[in-house]
């Protein structure tokens, strides 16, 4: 392809080239600017199926597998790293996964500005970045204010599940959740995306499992 051609520029603008083909997550990878507010199952998927959110989808392993296994549920992933967003959205596109979308956005801002109260049927937070340096702790997703925001967006009976390998972050997560308006419940394994022996079947779970790391889990629901 002539690198100066219009086609070249338009492919690069949509995500670049890999192995001679365009990586363009058209339709599956979306930006907040493309969305009307509030974002609902009806606005995004054209139906009224329950809507579940994944915060920090990474390369999309959980999003792809869980949405395949549960076709009656709509899944919206949020990912703010462009290269992961592009990769995960392209996986959805290749699977023609019509009940899942991935938005390129910072999670707290997106949840606050784009979602209606009581609109979510489930929330998944798997291996959130631990930000181990003390000066970076305020960047953690799980903190009291953010969890109350998420709780507000959950409908009654909706469940929030969190898994991490990071013991110190888990101590904070446990404290935040137990002091929140959400009720702690048993963490039941998500058989849909997980293989036997796995908890959720995300990319980081698989990577850390190979390294023999221990996992910490908590689940809670909106009463
Ligand atoms: C450690 S990875 C885990 C990815 C995936 N959940 C898994 O278990 O394989 C954390 C991911 O969350 C994304 N992330 C972290 N903070 C975020 C935020 N505030 N908004 C959106 N994405 C975020 C990162 O870019 C990264 O891809």
Coordinates of C-alpha atoms in Angstrom, one line a residue, residues 51-56 62 70 76 78 107 111 115 120-128 141-164 169-170 172-190 199-200 216-223:
X51 CA -26.3 -4.5 31.7
X52 CA -23.0 -5.5 33.5
X53 CA -19.9 -3.4 33.7
X54 CA -16.3 -4.4 33.7
X55 CA -13.8 -1.8 35.0
X56 CA -10.3 -2.2 33.5
X62 CA -13.0 -11.9 30.7
X70 CA -24.0 -15.3 28.8
X76 CA -19.8 -2.9 28.8
X78 CA -14.1 0.3 30.4
X107 CA -13.7 4.5 34.7
X111 CA -19.4 5.9 35.5
X115 CA -24.5 6.0 33.6
X120 CA -26.3 -1.8 36.3
X121 CA -27.1 -5.5 37.0
X122 CA -23.5 -6.4 37.9
X123 CA -20.0 -4.9 38.2
X124 CA -16.7 -6.7 37.7
X125 CA -13.3 -5.4 38.9
X126 CA -10.6 -7.9 38.3
X127 CA -7.0 -7.2 39.2
X128 CA -7.3 -3.5 39.4
X141 CA -10.1 2.6 41.7
X142 CA -11.3 1.0 44.9
X143 CA -11.8 3.8 47.4
X144 CA -14.8 4.8 49.4
X145 CA -16.0 7.7 47.2
X146 CA -15.8 5.6 44.0
X147 CA -17.5 2.6 45.5
X148 CA -20.4 4.8 46.7
X149 CA -20.6 6.1 43.1
X150 CA -20.7 2.5 41.7
X151 CA -23.3 1.5 44.4
X152 CA -25.5 4.3 43.2
X153 CA -25.4 3.0 39.6
X154 CA -26.3 -0.6 40.7
X155 CA -29.9 -1.7 40.8
X156 CA -31.2 -3.6 43.8
X157 CA -29.7 -7.1 43.9
X158 CA -26.9 -6.2 41.5
X159 CA -23.5 -7.7 42.5
X160 CA -20.0 -6.2 42.6
X161 CA -17.1 -8.7 42.5
X162 CA -13.5 -7.8 43.0
X163 CA -10.4 -10.0 42.8
X164 CA -6.8 -9.0 43.4
X169 CA -4.6 -3.3 48.3
X170 CA -7.0 -6.0 49.3
X172 CA -8.1 -1.4 51.7
X173 CA -10.7 -3.0 49.4
X174 CA -12.1 -5.1 52.2
X175 CA -12.3 -2.1 54.5
X176 CA -13.9 0.1 51.9
X177 CA -16.5 -2.5 50.9
X178 CA -17.4 -3.4 54.5
X179 CA -17.9 0.2 55.4
X180 CA -20.0 0.9 52.3
X181 CA -23.7 0.8 51.7
X182 CA -23.3 -2.6 49.9
X183 CA -23.8 -5.9 51.7
X184 CA -21.0 -8.4 51.6
X185 CA -22.0 -11.8 50.2
X186 CA -20.2 -15.0 49.4
X187 CA -18.0 -14.8 46.3
X188 CA -19.4 -17.5 44.1
X189 CA -17.2 -18.6 41.3
X190 CA -18.1 -17.3 37.9
X199 CA -12.0 -17.7 39.7
X200 CA -12.9 -15.4 36.9
X216 CA -8.1 -12.3 47.4
X217 CA -11.8 -12.0 46.5
X218 CA -14.8 -10.1 47.8
X219 CA -18.4 -9.8 46.5
X220 CA -21.2 -7.6 47.6
X221 CA -24.7 -6.6 46.5
X222 CA -26.9 -3.6 46.6
X223 CA -29.7 -4.2 49.0

